Tab-separated table of C-alpha atoms in Angstrom:
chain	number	residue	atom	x	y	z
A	1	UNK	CA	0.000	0.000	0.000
A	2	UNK	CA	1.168	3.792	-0.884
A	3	UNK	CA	1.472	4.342	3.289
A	4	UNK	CA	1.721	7.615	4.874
A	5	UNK	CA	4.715	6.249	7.422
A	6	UNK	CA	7.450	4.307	7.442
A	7	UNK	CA	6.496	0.607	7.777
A	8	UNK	CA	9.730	-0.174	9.618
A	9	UNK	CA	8.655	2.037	12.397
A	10	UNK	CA	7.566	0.681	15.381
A	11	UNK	CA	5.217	4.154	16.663
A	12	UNK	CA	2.277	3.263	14.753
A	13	UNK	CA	2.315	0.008	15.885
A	14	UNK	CA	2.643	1.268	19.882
A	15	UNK	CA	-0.147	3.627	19.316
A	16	UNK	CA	-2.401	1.126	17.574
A	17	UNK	CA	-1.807	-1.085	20.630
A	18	UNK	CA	-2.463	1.440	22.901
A	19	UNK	CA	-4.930	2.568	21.514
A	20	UNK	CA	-7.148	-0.381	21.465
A	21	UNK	CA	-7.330	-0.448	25.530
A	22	UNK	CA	-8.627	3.267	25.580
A	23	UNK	CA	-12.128	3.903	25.348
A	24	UNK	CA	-12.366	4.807	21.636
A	25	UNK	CA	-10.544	2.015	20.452
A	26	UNK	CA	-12.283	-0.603	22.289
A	27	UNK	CA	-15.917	1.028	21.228
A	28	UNK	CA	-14.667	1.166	17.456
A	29	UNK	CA	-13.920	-2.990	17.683
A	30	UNK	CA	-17.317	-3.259	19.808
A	31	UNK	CA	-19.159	-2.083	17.353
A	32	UNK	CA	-17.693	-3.101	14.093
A	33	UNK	CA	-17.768	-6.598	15.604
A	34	UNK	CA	-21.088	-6.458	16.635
A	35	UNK	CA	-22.165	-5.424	12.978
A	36	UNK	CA	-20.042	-7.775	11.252
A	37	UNK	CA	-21.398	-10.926	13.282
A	38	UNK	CA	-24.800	-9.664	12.221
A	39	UNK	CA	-23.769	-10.198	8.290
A	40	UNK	CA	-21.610	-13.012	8.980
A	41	UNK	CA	-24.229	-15.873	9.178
A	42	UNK	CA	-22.862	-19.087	9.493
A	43	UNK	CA	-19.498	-20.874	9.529
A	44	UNK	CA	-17.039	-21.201	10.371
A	45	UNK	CA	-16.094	-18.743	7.515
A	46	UNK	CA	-12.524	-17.806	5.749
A	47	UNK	CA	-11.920	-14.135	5.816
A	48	UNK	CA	-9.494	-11.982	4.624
A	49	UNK	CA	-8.446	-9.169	6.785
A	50	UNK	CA	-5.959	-6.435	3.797
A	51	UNK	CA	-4.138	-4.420	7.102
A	52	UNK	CA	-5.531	-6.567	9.583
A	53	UNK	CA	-2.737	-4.796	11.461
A	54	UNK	CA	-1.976	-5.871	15.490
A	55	UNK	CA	-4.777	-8.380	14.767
A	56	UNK	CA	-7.323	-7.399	17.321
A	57	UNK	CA	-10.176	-7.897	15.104
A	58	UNK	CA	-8.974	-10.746	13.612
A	59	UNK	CA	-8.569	-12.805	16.952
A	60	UNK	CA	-12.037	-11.582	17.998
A	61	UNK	CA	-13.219	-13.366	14.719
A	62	UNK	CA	-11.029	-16.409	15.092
A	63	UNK	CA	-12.886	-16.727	18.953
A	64	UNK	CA	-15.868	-17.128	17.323
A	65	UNK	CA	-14.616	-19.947	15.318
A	66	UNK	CA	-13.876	-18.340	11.808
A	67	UNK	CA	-10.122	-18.703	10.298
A	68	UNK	CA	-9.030	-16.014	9.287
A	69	UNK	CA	-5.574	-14.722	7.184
A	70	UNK	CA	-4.076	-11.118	8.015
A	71	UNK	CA	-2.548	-9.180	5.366
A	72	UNK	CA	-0.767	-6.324	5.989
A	73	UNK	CA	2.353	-4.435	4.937
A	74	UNK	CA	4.151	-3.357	7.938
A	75	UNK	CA	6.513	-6.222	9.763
A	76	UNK	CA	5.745	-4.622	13.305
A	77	UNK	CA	2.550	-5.211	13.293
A	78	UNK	CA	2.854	-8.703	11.876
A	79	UNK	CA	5.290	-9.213	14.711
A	80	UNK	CA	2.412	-7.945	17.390
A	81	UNK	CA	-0.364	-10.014	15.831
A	82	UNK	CA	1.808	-12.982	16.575
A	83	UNK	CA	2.305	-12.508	19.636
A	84	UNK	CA	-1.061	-11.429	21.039
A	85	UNK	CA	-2.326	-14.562	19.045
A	86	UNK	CA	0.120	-16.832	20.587
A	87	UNK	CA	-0.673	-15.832	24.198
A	88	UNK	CA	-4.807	-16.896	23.736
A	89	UNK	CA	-4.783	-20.288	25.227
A	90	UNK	CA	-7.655	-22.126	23.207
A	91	UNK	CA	-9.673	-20.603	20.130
A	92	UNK	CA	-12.393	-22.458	18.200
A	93	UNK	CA	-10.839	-20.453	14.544
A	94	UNK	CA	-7.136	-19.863	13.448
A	95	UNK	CA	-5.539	-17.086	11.759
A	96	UNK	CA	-2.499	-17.165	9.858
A	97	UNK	CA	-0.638	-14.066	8.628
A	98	UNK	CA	0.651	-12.445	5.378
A	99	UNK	CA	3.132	-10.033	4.567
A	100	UNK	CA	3.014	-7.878	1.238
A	101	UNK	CA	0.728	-4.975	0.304
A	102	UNK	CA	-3.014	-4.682	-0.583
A	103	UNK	CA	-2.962	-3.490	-3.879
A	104	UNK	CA	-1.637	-7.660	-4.122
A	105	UNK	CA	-4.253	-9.099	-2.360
A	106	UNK	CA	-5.108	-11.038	-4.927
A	107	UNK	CA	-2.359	-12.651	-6.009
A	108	UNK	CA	-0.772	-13.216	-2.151
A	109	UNK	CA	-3.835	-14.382	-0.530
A	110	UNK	CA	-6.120	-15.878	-3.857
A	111	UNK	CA	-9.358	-15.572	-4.649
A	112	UNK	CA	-12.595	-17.359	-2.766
A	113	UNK	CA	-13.204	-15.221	0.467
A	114	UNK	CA	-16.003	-15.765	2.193
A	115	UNK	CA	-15.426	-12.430	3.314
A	116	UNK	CA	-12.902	-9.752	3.201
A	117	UNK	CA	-12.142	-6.819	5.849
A	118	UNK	CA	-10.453	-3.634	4.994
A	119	UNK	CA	-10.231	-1.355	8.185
A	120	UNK	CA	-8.624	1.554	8.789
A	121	UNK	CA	-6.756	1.802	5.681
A	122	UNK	CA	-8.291	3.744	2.984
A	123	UNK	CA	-7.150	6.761	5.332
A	124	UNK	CA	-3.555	6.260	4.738
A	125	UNK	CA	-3.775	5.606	0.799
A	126	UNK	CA	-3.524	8.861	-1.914
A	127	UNK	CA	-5.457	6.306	-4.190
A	128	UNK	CA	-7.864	3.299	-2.549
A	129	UNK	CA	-9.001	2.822	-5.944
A	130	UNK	CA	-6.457	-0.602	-6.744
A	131	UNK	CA	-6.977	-1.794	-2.836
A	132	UNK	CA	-11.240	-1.405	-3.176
A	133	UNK	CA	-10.467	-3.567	-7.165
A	134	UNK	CA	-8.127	-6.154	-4.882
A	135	UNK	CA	-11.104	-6.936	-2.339
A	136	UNK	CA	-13.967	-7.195	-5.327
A	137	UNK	CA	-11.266	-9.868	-6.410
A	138	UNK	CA	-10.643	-11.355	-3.716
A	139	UNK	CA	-13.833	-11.767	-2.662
A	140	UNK	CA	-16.626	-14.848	-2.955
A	141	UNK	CA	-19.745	-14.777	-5.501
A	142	UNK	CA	-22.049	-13.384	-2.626
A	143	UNK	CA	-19.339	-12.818	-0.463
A	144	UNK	CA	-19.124	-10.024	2.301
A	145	UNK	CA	-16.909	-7.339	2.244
A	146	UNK	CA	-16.658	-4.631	4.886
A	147	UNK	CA	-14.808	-1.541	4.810
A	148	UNK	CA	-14.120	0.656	8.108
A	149	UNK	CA	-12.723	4.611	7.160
A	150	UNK	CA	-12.252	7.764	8.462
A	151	UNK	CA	-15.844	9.588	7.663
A	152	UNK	CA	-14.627	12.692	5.045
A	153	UNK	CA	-17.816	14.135	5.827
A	154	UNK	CA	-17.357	14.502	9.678
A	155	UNK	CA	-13.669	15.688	9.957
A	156	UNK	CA	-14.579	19.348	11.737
A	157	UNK	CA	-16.495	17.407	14.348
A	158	UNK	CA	-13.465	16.234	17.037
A	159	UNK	CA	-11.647	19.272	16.821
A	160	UNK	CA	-14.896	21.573	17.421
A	161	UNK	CA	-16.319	19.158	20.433
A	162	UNK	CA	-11.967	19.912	21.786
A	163	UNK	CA	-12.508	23.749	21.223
A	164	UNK	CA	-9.547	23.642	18.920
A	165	UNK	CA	-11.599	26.036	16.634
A	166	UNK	CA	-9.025	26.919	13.833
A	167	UNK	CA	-8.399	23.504	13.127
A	168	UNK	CA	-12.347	22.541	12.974
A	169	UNK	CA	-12.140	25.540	10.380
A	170	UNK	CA	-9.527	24.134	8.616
A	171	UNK	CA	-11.307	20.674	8.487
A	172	UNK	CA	-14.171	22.181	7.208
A	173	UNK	CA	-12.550	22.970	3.769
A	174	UNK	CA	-10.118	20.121	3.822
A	175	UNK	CA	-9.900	16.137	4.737
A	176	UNK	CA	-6.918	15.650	5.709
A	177	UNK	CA	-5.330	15.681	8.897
A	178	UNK	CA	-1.779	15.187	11.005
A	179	UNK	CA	-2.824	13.078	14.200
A	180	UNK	CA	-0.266	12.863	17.177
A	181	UNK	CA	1.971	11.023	15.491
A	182	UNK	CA	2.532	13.336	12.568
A	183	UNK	CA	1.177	10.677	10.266
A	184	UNK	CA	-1.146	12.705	7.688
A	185	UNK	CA	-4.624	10.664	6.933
A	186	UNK	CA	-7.736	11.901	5.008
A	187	UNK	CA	-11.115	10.977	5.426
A	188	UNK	CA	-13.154	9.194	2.518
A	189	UNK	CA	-16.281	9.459	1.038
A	190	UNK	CA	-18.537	6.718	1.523
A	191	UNK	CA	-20.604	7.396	-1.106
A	192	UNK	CA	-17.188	7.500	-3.173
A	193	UNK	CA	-16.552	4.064	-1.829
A	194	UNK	CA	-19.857	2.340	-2.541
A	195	UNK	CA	-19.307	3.818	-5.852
A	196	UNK	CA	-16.233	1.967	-6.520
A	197	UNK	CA	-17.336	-1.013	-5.302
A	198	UNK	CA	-20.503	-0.985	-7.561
A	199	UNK	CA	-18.154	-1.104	-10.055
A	200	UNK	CA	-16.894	-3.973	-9.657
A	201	UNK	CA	-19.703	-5.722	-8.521
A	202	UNK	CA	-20.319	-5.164	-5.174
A	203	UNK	CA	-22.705	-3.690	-3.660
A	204	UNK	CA	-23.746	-2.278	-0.506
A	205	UNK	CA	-25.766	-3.362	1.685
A	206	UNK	CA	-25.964	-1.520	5.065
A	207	UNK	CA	-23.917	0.860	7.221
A	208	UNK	CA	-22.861	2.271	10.585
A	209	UNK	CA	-21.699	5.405	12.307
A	210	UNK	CA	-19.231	5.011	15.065
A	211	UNK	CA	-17.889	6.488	17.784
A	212	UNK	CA	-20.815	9.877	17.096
A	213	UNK	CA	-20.673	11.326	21.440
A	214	UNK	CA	-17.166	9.824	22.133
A	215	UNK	CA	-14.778	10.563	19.590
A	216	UNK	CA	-13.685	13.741	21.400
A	217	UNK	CA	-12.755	12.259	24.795
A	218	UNK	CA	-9.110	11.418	23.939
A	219	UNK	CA	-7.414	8.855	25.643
A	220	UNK	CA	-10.200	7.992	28.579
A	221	UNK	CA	-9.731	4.606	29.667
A	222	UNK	CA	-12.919	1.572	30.025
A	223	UNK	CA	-14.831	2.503	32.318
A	224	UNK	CA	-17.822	0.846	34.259
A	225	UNK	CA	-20.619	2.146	32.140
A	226	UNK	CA	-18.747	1.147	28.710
A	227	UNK	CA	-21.743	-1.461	28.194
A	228	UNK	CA	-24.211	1.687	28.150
A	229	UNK	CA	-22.183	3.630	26.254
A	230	UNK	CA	-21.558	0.743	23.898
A	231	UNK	CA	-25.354	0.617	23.322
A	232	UNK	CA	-25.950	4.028	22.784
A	233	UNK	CA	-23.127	4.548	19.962
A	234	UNK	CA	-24.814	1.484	18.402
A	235	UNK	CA	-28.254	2.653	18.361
A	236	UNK	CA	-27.387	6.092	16.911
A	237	UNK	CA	-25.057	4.667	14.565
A	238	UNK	CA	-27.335	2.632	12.719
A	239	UNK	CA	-29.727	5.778	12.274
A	240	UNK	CA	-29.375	8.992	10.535
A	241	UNK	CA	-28.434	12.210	10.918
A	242	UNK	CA	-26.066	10.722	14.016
A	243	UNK	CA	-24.423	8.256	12.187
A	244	UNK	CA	-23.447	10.950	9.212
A	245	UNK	CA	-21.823	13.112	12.044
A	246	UNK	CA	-19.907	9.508	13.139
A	247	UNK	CA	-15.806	9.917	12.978
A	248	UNK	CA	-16.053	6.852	11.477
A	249	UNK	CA	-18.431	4.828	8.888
A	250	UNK	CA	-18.739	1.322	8.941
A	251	UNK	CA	-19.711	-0.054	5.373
A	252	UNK	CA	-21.003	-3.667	4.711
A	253	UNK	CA	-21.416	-4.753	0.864
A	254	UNK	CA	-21.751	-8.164	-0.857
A	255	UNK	CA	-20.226	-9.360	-4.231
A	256	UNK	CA	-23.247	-9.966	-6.464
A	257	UNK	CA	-23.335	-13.759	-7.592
A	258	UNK	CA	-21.182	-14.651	-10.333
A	259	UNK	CA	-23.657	-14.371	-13.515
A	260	UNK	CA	-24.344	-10.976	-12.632
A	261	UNK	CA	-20.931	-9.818	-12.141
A	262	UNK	CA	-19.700	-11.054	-15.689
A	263	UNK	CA	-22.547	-9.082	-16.893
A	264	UNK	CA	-21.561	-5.951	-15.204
A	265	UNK	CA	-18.393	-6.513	-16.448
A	266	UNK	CA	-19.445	-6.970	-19.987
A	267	UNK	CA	-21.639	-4.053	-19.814
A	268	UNK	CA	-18.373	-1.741	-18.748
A	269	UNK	CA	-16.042	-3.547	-21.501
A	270	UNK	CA	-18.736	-3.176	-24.104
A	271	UNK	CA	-19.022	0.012	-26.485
């Protein structure tokens, strides 16, 4: 993938673990669990997680008995994957893991997917056009594919709620952003997205706001009432205008079944 940092450093990594135990990290893998078991029926299912990173969603998929692959380009993270999936003492699923880019999903990790996760990575790419072609690849006939990115339309919202008011004005005219790290990300259009996907035969199917009342509260830790909270973010991010407001967007699609696709594809090849 054309990242924004240096794969051989370690800081993303850190902060990624870190930032999984805080309050916003552990709601965003609450609820984009929660929403993918509701489209996962059956199993146990293989699925492809492209920057499956430190592998916290991918375990919580493998404990419900699914096997899944992570792909990702940075050796760190692979590294930290490993290791948090070596300590978990019994697990109904597997997971093995991949190094190499998305843009080669396709020919690294094949084709057949019952489903395929991209998230939090079309916020580091210039272009997520050749990642968003890998998944429709990689994916099943029928096969799920969900995408998790940085909400373009929403970017003004943590900055204004911290009463960092230049920078809210800024991210009114602009989508992209230096976080703590100095790593620059942008956010994406999800209507850009299901776009792309259309296009090559998948389409959407439902979607999610999250993190719409907590995204501004930094690095507070799990708390007691994180099951309330938890149900709250869900409720509002499954209806709009919250979930348009949401620092994030959750995006669930399906490849259409194969007849239908090599029409689509005719259609676009065809003068």
């Amino acid at each position: 993938m054309s990242n924004t940092w240096n794969p051989s450093d370690s800081c993303l990594a850190s902060f990624y673990a870190q930032h999984s135990t805080s309050l916003r990290g552990a709601l965003r893998h609450a609820l984009v669990t929660r929403a993918l078991l509701e489209h996962l029926a059956g199993g146990p299912l293989r699925i492809l997680d492209i920057g499956g990173g430190t592998g916290v969603q991918a375990i919580t998929l493998a404990g419900h008995g699914h096997h899944v692959t992570v792909l990702d380009p940075d050796q760190t993270m692979l590294a930290r994957a490993r290791a948090a999936w070596e300590q978990r003492i019994t697990s109904r699923g597997s997971i093995d893991f991949l190094h190499g880019p998305g843009e080669q999903a396709r020919d690294l990790a094949g084709g057949g997917w019952d489903a395929v996760l991209c998230h939090g990575v079309l916020m580091y790419l210039d272009d997520p056009q050749p990642v968003l072609r890998q998944i429709a690849q990689c994916v099943r006939p029928s096969g799920v594919v969900s995408i998790l990115a940085k909400n373009a339309e929403s970017m003004a919202m943590r900055p204004a709620l911290e009463r960092r008011w230049a920078e809210a004005r800024e991210a009114l005219a602009s989508s992209e952003e230096t976080g703590r790290l100095g790593v620059t990300s942008r956010g994406v259009r999800r209507d850009a997205v299901e776009d792309a996907l259309a296009a090559c035969g998948v389409t959407a199917t439902a979607w999610y706001g999250v993190r719409i009342f907590t995204d501004h509260l930094k690095d507070t830790p799990v708390g007691e009432d994180f099951p309330e909270i938890l149900q709250t973010e869900w409720q509002a991010g499954c209806l709009s205008p919250y979930r348009d407001i949401a620092r994030l967007f959750h995006l669930i699609s399906r490849r259409a079944p194969d007849e239908h696709t090599q029409r689509l594809l005719f259609k676009a090849v065809t003068p």
